[in-house]
Amino acid sequence: MMSSQISPRLSKSRFVAGLQCVKRLYLECYQRDLADPIDPSQQAVFDSGNAVGELARQRFPGGRLIEEQYFEHSQAVESTRKILTDASVPALFEAAFTFERIRTRVDVLRRSGQEAFDLVEVKSGAKVKAEHIPDVAIQLHVLEGMGIIVRRAYLMHINTDYVYQGGPYELEQLFSLQDVTDDAQAFMSEVMPSRLVKMWEVLHGEEEPAIETGPHCMTPYQCPFYGYCHQEATEHPVEELPRVSSKVLDELKDSGIGDIRGIPLDFPGLTPTQQRVRDSVAAEQPFISSDLASRLREVRFPVSFLDFETFNPALPAYVGTRPYQVIPFQWSLHVRDSSGQLSHESFLNEDSEDPRRAFVTSLLDTVPPHGTIVVYSGYEQAIMQQLAVTLPEFAERLLALCGRTFD
């Protein structure tokens, strides 16, 4: 659909999208159907964020929720206007405002005195990040444009030092408030004006902006239109280089190099690992280290191939755990003996109880008492070391397993 057929608007999310890439902004507004499908892991992140946002409201007792949905913005604005006049309401949740065709919903608008308010943006992360500041700044821009006096602007995030003791969460300890007023105001005055001009220019344009792919496609997060923009990408784009920096990617793109196979042997800035990847891709041959044979001779039968699955909920699920603490809930073990016979055992927690004790006891009962334990990385070893601290009665046996791992 051409932009001339639609009266374009900005929102908090569209503004943030435009900061990442104006092509993303254009697609968000006019061709949202081109976005990559949301996979289960992304949906889980969204669901977690929603749960944190809803819980955060309890941190402000007596607050009123503006219940209209996002597509009912005009009604939400009217509901907000009415509740703002009621001085007995200490806070509004999802308050709706429109200023100069920019729409926003404020997570928490808390009264601060008779005439002023505090803006609180809720994030499910564990700390304030640089990319959060524009999120606050665009809301501040709209609120001040509408004549709302904002005393301070805050980001509220999860406090990972909080230890859950059971029962209702202690919200004062679970959430941390960080004042970002100065940073948001600086962004609003120094960066926002020129960015808004560019965004409106793009939204009023007749054509999708021509923007090359690059590091911005993954910064600060993967763009939802990544698949669309990379559908005609080279077979081995330079972005596939492991841990490649934005600086190196820019240098490669500036040199006209988009495929790993085109990187010269004398190109500066590649790490040894990246050089190996380039050589392997260019030769279409796997890389085999010179010490592989000697390392494999260290393997002893029976060989156990061990894999863990974990989760790390933002809101701690078990007594004694912290937000985002990694909790193992499943293990899978394949064992090959010296004759080549392969067997398989596994554990999966299927109830709501803390799975760690059952995870450990079943694992210790199943892993052979000798032989090499092969893991993909050091992750399994790190989990066993953590479990040794949590369940000290099993520490000696868990650490013994760690000593047998091979990755």
Short mmCIF file of C-alpha atoms in Angstrom, two decimals:
data_model
loop_
_atom_site.label_atom_id
_atom_site.label_comp_id
_atom_site.label_asym_id
_atom_site.label_seq_id
_atom_site.Cartn_x
_atom_site.Cartn_y
_atom_site.Cartn_z
CA MET A 1 0.00 0.00 0.00
CA MET A 2 1.40 3.40 -0.95
CA SER A 3 1.95 5.93 1.80
CA SER A 4 -0.21 8.53 0.01
CA GLN A 5 -3.26 6.40 0.77
CA ILE A 6 -2.67 6.51 4.53
CA SER A 7 -2.30 9.38 6.98
CA PRO A 8 0.91 8.24 8.68
CA ARG A 9 1.32 8.29 12.44
CA LEU A 10 4.14 7.59 14.78
CA SER A 11 3.98 5.67 18.03
CA LYS A 12 6.49 4.78 20.70
CA SER A 13 7.27 1.47 19.01
CA ARG A 14 7.45 2.97 15.52
CA PHE A 15 9.78 5.69 16.72
CA VAL A 16 12.12 3.11 18.21
CA ALA A 17 11.87 1.10 14.97
CA GLY A 18 12.83 4.19 12.98
CA LEU A 19 15.90 4.74 15.12
CA GLN A 20 17.11 1.28 14.15
CA CYS A 21 16.34 1.74 10.46
CA VAL A 22 13.96 4.01 8.56
CA LYS A 23 13.22 1.15 6.17
CA ARG A 24 11.98 -0.86 9.13
CA LEU A 25 9.79 2.10 10.13
CA TYR A 26 8.31 2.27 6.62
CA LEU A 27 7.58 -1.45 6.59
CA GLU A 28 6.09 -1.33 10.11
CA CYS A 29 3.68 1.33 8.90
CA TYR A 30 2.74 0.10 5.44
CA GLN A 31 3.79 -3.54 4.93
CA ARG A 32 3.65 -5.21 8.33
CA ASP A 33 2.75 -8.52 6.67
CA LEU A 34 6.35 -8.80 5.42
CA ALA A 35 7.65 -9.28 8.96
CA ASP A 36 9.20 -12.60 9.96
CA PRO A 37 6.82 -14.94 11.82
CA ILE A 38 7.11 -14.77 15.59
CA ASP A 39 8.69 -17.99 16.82
CA PRO A 40 7.89 -19.63 20.19
CA SER A 41 11.00 -18.26 21.89
CA GLN A 42 10.15 -14.70 20.85
CA GLN A 43 6.57 -15.17 22.00
CA ALA A 44 7.86 -16.39 25.36
CA VAL A 45 9.88 -13.19 25.71
CA PHE A 46 6.81 -11.09 24.87
CA ASP A 47 4.67 -13.04 27.33
CA SER A 48 7.29 -12.61 30.05
CA GLY A 49 7.42 -8.88 29.41
CA ASN A 50 3.64 -8.63 29.65
CA ALA A 51 3.63 -10.54 32.94
CA VAL A 52 6.30 -8.25 34.37
CA GLY A 53 4.39 -5.18 33.22
CA GLU A 54 1.17 -6.33 34.84
CA LEU A 55 2.94 -7.19 38.10
CA ALA A 56 4.71 -3.83 38.13
CA ARG A 57 1.36 -2.06 38.42
CA GLN A 58 0.94 -3.54 41.88
CA ARG A 59 3.97 -1.47 42.88
CA PHE A 60 1.64 1.56 42.64
CA PRO A 61 -1.44 0.73 44.74
CA GLY A 62 -4.61 2.61 43.90
CA GLY A 63 -3.62 3.18 40.29
CA ARG A 64 -6.21 3.02 37.50
CA LEU A 65 -5.79 1.08 34.28
CA ILE A 66 -6.86 2.63 30.98
CA GLU A 67 -8.52 -0.49 29.66
CA GLU A 68 -9.04 0.38 25.99
CA GLN A 69 -6.93 -1.62 23.55
CA TYR A 70 -4.22 -0.08 21.41
CA PHE A 71 -6.52 0.05 18.39
CA GLU A 72 -9.00 2.06 20.47
CA HIS A 73 -6.63 4.96 20.92
CA SER A 74 -9.07 7.85 20.68
CA GLN A 75 -11.29 6.26 23.34
CA ALA A 76 -8.21 5.61 25.50
CA VAL A 77 -7.20 9.27 25.21
CA GLU A 78 -10.64 10.35 26.39
CA SER A 79 -10.56 7.92 29.33
CA THR A 80 -7.13 9.23 30.25
CA ARG A 81 -8.33 12.83 30.13
CA LYS A 82 -11.18 12.08 32.52
CA ILE A 83 -9.08 10.18 35.05
CA LEU A 84 -6.33 12.81 35.02
CA THR A 85 -8.81 15.28 36.49
CA ASP A 86 -9.43 13.00 39.48
CA ALA A 87 -6.77 13.98 42.01
CA SER A 88 -7.63 10.98 44.18
CA VAL A 89 -6.12 8.60 41.61
CA PRO A 90 -2.40 8.27 42.47
CA ALA A 91 -1.31 6.66 39.20
CA LEU A 92 -2.53 5.77 35.73
CA PHE A 93 -1.52 2.64 33.84
CA GLU A 94 -1.40 2.68 30.03
CA ALA A 95 -2.38 6.35 29.93
CA ALA A 96 -2.94 7.40 26.30
CA PHE A 97 -1.82 10.62 24.62
CA THR A 98 -1.46 12.04 21.12
CA PHE A 99 0.75 14.98 20.15
CA GLU A 100 1.60 16.04 16.60
CA ARG A 101 0.41 12.67 15.23
CA ILE A 102 2.57 10.75 17.70
CA ARG A 103 0.64 8.28 19.83
CA THR A 104 1.88 6.79 23.05
CA ARG A 105 0.72 4.68 25.97
CA VAL A 106 2.60 5.28 29.23
CA ASP A 107 3.27 2.24 31.41
CA VAL A 108 2.88 4.20 34.64
CA LEU A 109 2.06 7.89 35.11
CA ARG A 110 2.43 8.59 38.82
CA ARG A 111 1.23 11.77 40.49
CA SER A 112 3.98 13.87 42.04
CA GLY A 113 2.34 16.69 43.96
CA GLN A 114 -0.76 18.58 42.90
CA GLU A 115 0.11 19.41 39.31
CA ALA A 116 3.01 17.20 38.24
CA PHE A 117 3.64 13.54 37.39
CA ASP A 118 6.46 11.04 37.21
CA LEU A 119 6.80 8.93 34.06
CA VAL A 120 7.72 5.30 34.69
CA GLU A 121 8.67 3.00 31.82
CA VAL A 122 8.70 -0.67 32.83
CA LYS A 123 11.26 -3.05 31.36
CA SER A 124 11.54 -6.77 32.04
CA GLY A 125 15.33 -6.68 31.74
CA ALA A 126 17.85 -6.67 34.56
CA LYS A 127 19.36 -3.23 33.94
CA VAL A 128 18.95 0.05 32.11
CA LYS A 129 20.37 -0.06 28.58
CA ALA A 130 21.21 2.76 26.20
CA GLU A 131 18.43 1.70 23.82
CA HIS A 132 15.85 2.28 26.55
CA ILE A 133 16.45 6.03 26.70
CA PRO A 134 14.77 6.92 23.37
CA ASP A 135 11.74 4.91 24.52
CA VAL A 136 11.40 7.25 27.49
CA ALA A 137 12.32 10.36 25.51
CA ILE A 138 9.53 10.02 22.94
CA GLN A 139 6.98 9.66 25.75
CA LEU A 140 8.41 12.71 27.48
CA HIS A 141 8.15 14.63 24.21
CA VAL A 142 4.47 13.76 23.85
CA LEU A 143 3.57 14.41 27.48
CA GLU A 144 5.27 17.79 27.60
CA GLY A 145 3.76 18.66 24.25
CA MET A 146 0.34 17.99 25.74
CA GLY A 147 1.07 20.28 28.68
CA ILE A 148 1.66 17.52 31.22
CA ILE A 149 4.24 18.57 33.81
CA VAL A 150 6.68 15.68 34.19
CA ARG A 151 8.84 16.01 37.29
CA ARG A 152 11.06 12.96 36.74
CA ALA A 153 11.31 10.09 34.27
CA TYR A 154 12.20 6.62 35.50
CA LEU A 155 13.00 3.20 34.13
CA MET A 156 11.77 0.38 36.34
CA HIS A 157 13.56 -2.93 35.83
CA ILE A 158 14.05 -6.28 37.52
CA ASN A 159 16.47 -6.43 40.45
CA THR A 160 18.47 -9.63 40.00
CA ASP A 161 19.75 -9.48 43.59
CA TYR A 162 16.25 -10.16 44.89
CA VAL A 163 15.83 -13.63 46.39
CA TYR A 164 12.31 -15.04 46.33
CA GLN A 165 11.16 -16.24 49.76
CA GLY A 166 7.81 -17.69 48.70
CA GLY A 167 4.31 -16.25 48.67
CA PRO A 168 3.61 -12.87 47.05
CA TYR A 169 6.62 -11.09 45.59
CA GLU A 170 8.13 -8.26 47.63
CA LEU A 171 7.69 -5.66 44.93
CA GLU A 172 9.87 -3.02 46.57
CA GLN A 173 12.78 -5.46 46.34
CA LEU A 174 11.85 -7.15 43.06
CA PHE A 175 11.79 -3.91 41.07
CA SER A 176 14.42 -1.18 40.87
CA LEU A 177 13.67 2.41 39.84
CA GLN A 178 16.39 4.34 38.04
CA ASP A 179 16.10 8.04 37.28
CA VAL A 180 16.83 8.67 33.58
CA THR A 181 15.39 12.18 33.35
CA ASP A 182 18.63 13.88 32.32
CA ASP A 183 19.47 11.27 29.69
CA ALA A 184 15.95 11.35 28.24
CA GLN A 185 15.89 15.15 28.10
CA ALA A 186 19.30 15.24 26.44
CA PHE A 187 18.16 12.78 23.78
CA MET A 188 14.92 14.70 23.32
CA SER A 189 16.71 17.99 22.68
CA GLU A 190 19.87 16.85 20.90
CA VAL A 191 18.90 13.82 18.83
CA MET A 192 15.14 13.59 18.47
CA PRO A 193 14.37 16.68 16.31
CA SER A 194 16.49 15.58 13.34
CA ARG A 195 15.37 11.97 13.67
CA LEU A 196 11.70 12.96 13.66
CA VAL A 197 12.21 15.07 10.54
CA LYS A 198 13.76 12.09 8.75
CA MET A 199 11.04 9.70 9.92
CA TRP A 200 8.22 11.94 8.73
CA GLU A 201 10.02 12.36 5.41
CA VAL A 202 10.17 8.58 5.00
CA LEU A 203 6.56 8.04 6.04
CA HIS A 204 5.35 10.62 3.53
CA GLY A 205 7.45 9.11 0.77
CA GLU A 206 5.97 7.12 -2.07
CA GLU A 207 8.63 4.41 -2.12
CA GLU A 208 10.20 2.04 0.35
CA PRO A 209 13.57 3.53 1.34
CA ALA A 210 16.62 1.86 -0.17
CA ILE A 211 18.74 0.87 2.83
CA GLU A 212 21.59 -1.61 2.62
CA THR A 213 21.68 -4.44 5.13
CA GLY A 214 24.36 -4.21 7.79
CA PRO A 215 25.09 -4.34 11.52
CA HIS A 216 22.01 -2.25 12.25
CA CYS A 217 19.86 -5.22 11.19
CA MET A 218 20.85 -6.90 14.47
CA THR A 219 21.33 -3.84 16.69
CA PRO A 220 20.04 -3.48 19.33
CA TYR A 221 17.85 -6.48 18.39
CA GLN A 222 17.20 -8.46 15.24
CA CYS A 223 14.87 -6.52 12.98
CA PRO A 224 11.49 -8.22 12.40
CA PHE A 225 12.02 -7.70 8.66
CA TYR A 226 15.41 -9.40 8.63
CA GLY A 227 14.22 -12.22 6.38
CA TYR A 228 12.60 -9.85 3.89
CA CYS A 229 15.68 -7.65 3.58
CA HIS A 230 18.07 -10.61 3.33
CA GLN A 231 16.06 -12.78 0.94
CA GLU A 232 18.44 -12.07 -1.93
CA ALA A 233 21.56 -11.96 0.21
CA THR A 234 24.71 -13.77 -0.79
CA GLU A 235 25.11 -17.43 0.23
CA HIS A 236 27.64 -16.69 2.97
CA PRO A 237 27.15 -13.07 4.07
CA VAL A 238 29.92 -11.50 6.10
CA GLU A 239 27.47 -11.13 8.99
CA GLU A 240 27.93 -14.89 9.56
CA LEU A 241 31.48 -14.34 10.80
CA PRO A 242 31.50 -15.30 14.50
CA ARG A 243 31.50 -12.35 16.91
CA VAL A 244 32.22 -9.90 14.11
CA SER A 245 32.25 -6.25 15.19
CA SER A 246 30.30 -3.44 13.58
CA LYS A 247 33.60 -1.77 12.72
CA VAL A 248 34.84 -4.77 10.73
CA LEU A 249 31.47 -5.19 9.00
CA ASP A 250 31.49 -1.54 7.98
CA GLU A 251 35.04 -1.87 6.63
CA LEU A 252 34.05 -4.94 4.63
CA LYS A 253 30.94 -3.26 3.21
CA ASP A 254 32.92 -0.10 2.38
CA SER A 255 35.34 -2.32 0.45
CA GLY A 256 32.46 -3.84 -1.50
CA ILE A 257 32.76 -7.21 0.23
CA GLY A 258 29.47 -8.85 1.13
CA ASP A 259 30.40 -12.54 1.00
CA ILE A 260 32.84 -14.31 3.30
CA ARG A 261 34.49 -15.92 0.27
CA GLY A 262 35.46 -12.48 -1.02
CA ILE A 263 37.49 -11.47 2.03
CA PRO A 264 41.18 -11.11 1.02
CA LEU A 265 43.77 -13.14 2.91
CA ASP A 266 45.48 -9.93 4.02
CA PHE A 267 42.30 -8.20 5.22
CA PRO A 268 43.13 -6.66 8.62
CA GLY A 269 40.98 -6.93 11.71
CA LEU A 270 39.83 -10.56 11.56
CA THR A 271 40.37 -12.70 14.64
CA PRO A 272 42.05 -16.11 14.25
CA THR A 273 38.65 -17.79 14.52
CA GLN A 274 37.19 -15.52 11.84
CA GLN A 275 40.18 -16.23 9.60
CA ARG A 276 39.58 -19.96 9.98
CA VAL A 277 35.93 -19.50 9.05
CA ARG A 278 36.89 -17.49 5.97
CA ASP A 279 39.43 -20.12 4.88
CA SER A 280 36.99 -22.98 5.47
CA VAL A 281 34.12 -21.31 3.61
CA ALA A 282 36.34 -20.27 0.71
CA ALA A 283 37.78 -23.78 0.35
CA GLU A 284 34.41 -25.44 0.97
CA GLN A 285 36.18 -27.74 3.41
CA PRO A 286 35.69 -28.23 7.15
CA PHE A 287 38.40 -26.97 9.46
CA ILE A 288 40.23 -29.77 11.30
CA SER A 289 42.64 -28.68 14.00
CA SER A 290 46.08 -30.25 14.10
CA ASP A 291 45.57 -31.60 17.61
CA LEU A 292 42.18 -33.22 16.98
CA ALA A 293 43.56 -36.77 16.77
CA SER A 294 45.48 -36.45 20.03
CA ARG A 295 42.46 -34.91 21.76
CA LEU A 296 40.22 -37.75 20.61
CA ARG A 297 42.66 -40.26 22.05
CA GLU A 298 41.81 -38.81 25.46
CA VAL A 299 38.23 -40.10 25.17
CA ARG A 300 37.51 -43.17 27.29
CA PHE A 301 34.65 -45.65 27.00
CA PRO A 302 31.87 -45.73 27.86
CA VAL A 303 31.36 -42.34 26.22
CA SER A 304 28.44 -40.34 27.62
CA PHE A 305 26.94 -37.61 25.43
CA LEU A 306 25.20 -35.22 27.80
CA ASP A 307 22.87 -32.31 27.09
CA PHE A 308 20.91 -30.02 29.43
CA GLU A 309 17.85 -27.86 28.85
CA THR A 310 17.23 -24.89 31.13
CA PHE A 311 15.01 -21.86 31.57
CA ASN A 312 15.60 -18.55 33.32
CA PRO A 313 12.33 -16.82 34.21
CA ALA A 314 12.26 -13.08 34.81
CA LEU A 315 9.96 -13.69 37.76
CA PRO A 316 11.50 -16.34 40.05
CA ALA A 317 9.38 -19.46 40.23
CA TYR A 318 10.97 -21.24 43.20
CA VAL A 319 11.90 -20.32 46.76
CA GLY A 320 15.53 -19.29 47.07
CA THR A 321 15.95 -18.34 43.41
CA ARG A 322 16.61 -14.96 41.82
CA PRO A 323 15.18 -13.32 38.71
CA TYR A 324 16.74 -14.77 35.57
CA GLN A 325 18.49 -17.51 37.53
CA VAL A 326 19.11 -20.49 35.25
CA ILE A 327 17.07 -23.54 36.27
CA PRO A 328 17.79 -26.92 34.62
CA PHE A 329 14.70 -29.00 33.99
CA GLN A 330 15.72 -31.65 31.43
CA TRP A 331 18.72 -33.77 30.63
CA SER A 332 19.38 -36.21 27.82
CA LEU A 333 22.11 -38.86 27.93
CA HIS A 334 23.34 -41.11 25.14
CA VAL A 335 25.94 -43.70 26.15
CA ARG A 336 28.11 -45.57 23.65
CA ASP A 337 30.10 -48.53 24.97
CA SER A 338 33.32 -49.96 23.56
CA SER A 339 31.39 -52.35 21.31
CA GLY A 340 29.57 -49.44 19.67
CA GLN A 341 26.19 -50.10 21.25
CA LEU A 342 24.23 -46.92 21.98
CA SER A 343 21.67 -46.44 24.75
CA HIS A 344 19.61 -43.45 25.80
CA GLU A 345 18.16 -42.15 29.07
CA SER A 346 16.51 -38.83 29.88
CA PHE A 347 14.82 -36.77 32.56
CA LEU A 348 12.07 -34.17 32.11
CA ASN A 349 10.42 -32.31 34.95
CA GLU A 350 6.67 -32.25 34.31
CA ASP A 351 5.26 -30.65 37.46
CA SER A 352 5.38 -27.22 39.08
CA GLU A 353 7.88 -28.13 41.79
CA ASP A 354 11.49 -26.99 41.80
CA PRO A 355 13.10 -29.54 39.43
CA ARG A 356 16.71 -29.22 40.55
CA ARG A 357 16.89 -31.94 43.20
CA ALA A 358 15.13 -34.51 41.00
CA PHE A 359 17.30 -33.38 38.09
CA VAL A 360 20.49 -33.99 40.07
CA THR A 361 19.54 -37.28 41.71
CA SER A 362 18.32 -38.82 38.46
CA LEU A 363 21.44 -37.62 36.65
CA LEU A 364 23.81 -39.02 39.25
CA ASP A 365 21.94 -42.33 39.25
CA THR A 366 22.20 -42.63 35.46
CA VAL A 367 25.59 -41.37 34.29
CA PRO A 368 28.11 -44.25 34.18
CA PRO A 369 30.65 -44.10 37.04
CA HIS A 370 33.57 -43.86 34.64
CA GLY A 371 34.34 -42.88 31.06
CA THR A 372 34.33 -39.55 29.22
CA ILE A 373 31.34 -37.20 29.29
CA VAL A 374 31.09 -35.33 25.98
CA VAL A 375 29.33 -31.96 25.97
CA TYR A 376 28.86 -29.38 23.20
CA SER A 377 30.34 -26.55 25.27
CA GLY A 378 31.18 -25.62 28.84
CA TYR A 379 27.53 -24.90 29.58
CA GLU A 380 26.72 -28.26 31.14
CA GLN A 381 29.79 -28.02 33.35
CA ALA A 382 28.77 -24.53 34.50
CA ILE A 383 25.27 -25.78 35.37
CA MET A 384 26.66 -28.67 37.41
CA GLN A 385 28.96 -26.27 39.26
CA GLN A 386 25.97 -24.06 40.11
CA LEU A 387 24.00 -27.09 41.28
CA ALA A 388 26.93 -28.09 43.49
CA VAL A 389 26.53 -24.78 45.32
CA THR A 390 22.74 -25.00 45.52
CA LEU A 391 22.72 -28.64 46.65
CA PRO A 392 26.00 -29.04 48.56
CA GLU A 393 25.20 -32.60 49.61
CA PHE A 394 25.75 -33.58 45.95
CA ALA A 395 28.70 -31.26 45.35
CA GLU A 396 31.45 -33.88 45.41
CA ARG A 397 29.74 -36.14 42.89
CA LEU A 398 28.70 -33.26 40.62
CA LEU A 399 32.20 -31.81 40.55
CA ALA A 400 33.54 -35.28 39.77
CA LEU A 401 31.32 -35.33 36.68
CA CYS A 402 32.68 -31.90 35.74
CA GLY A 403 36.18 -33.32 35.85
CA ARG A 404 35.25 -35.94 33.24
CA THR A 405 33.73 -33.57 30.67
CA PHE A 406 35.14 -33.16 27.16
CA ASP A 407 33.99 -30.45 24.75
#
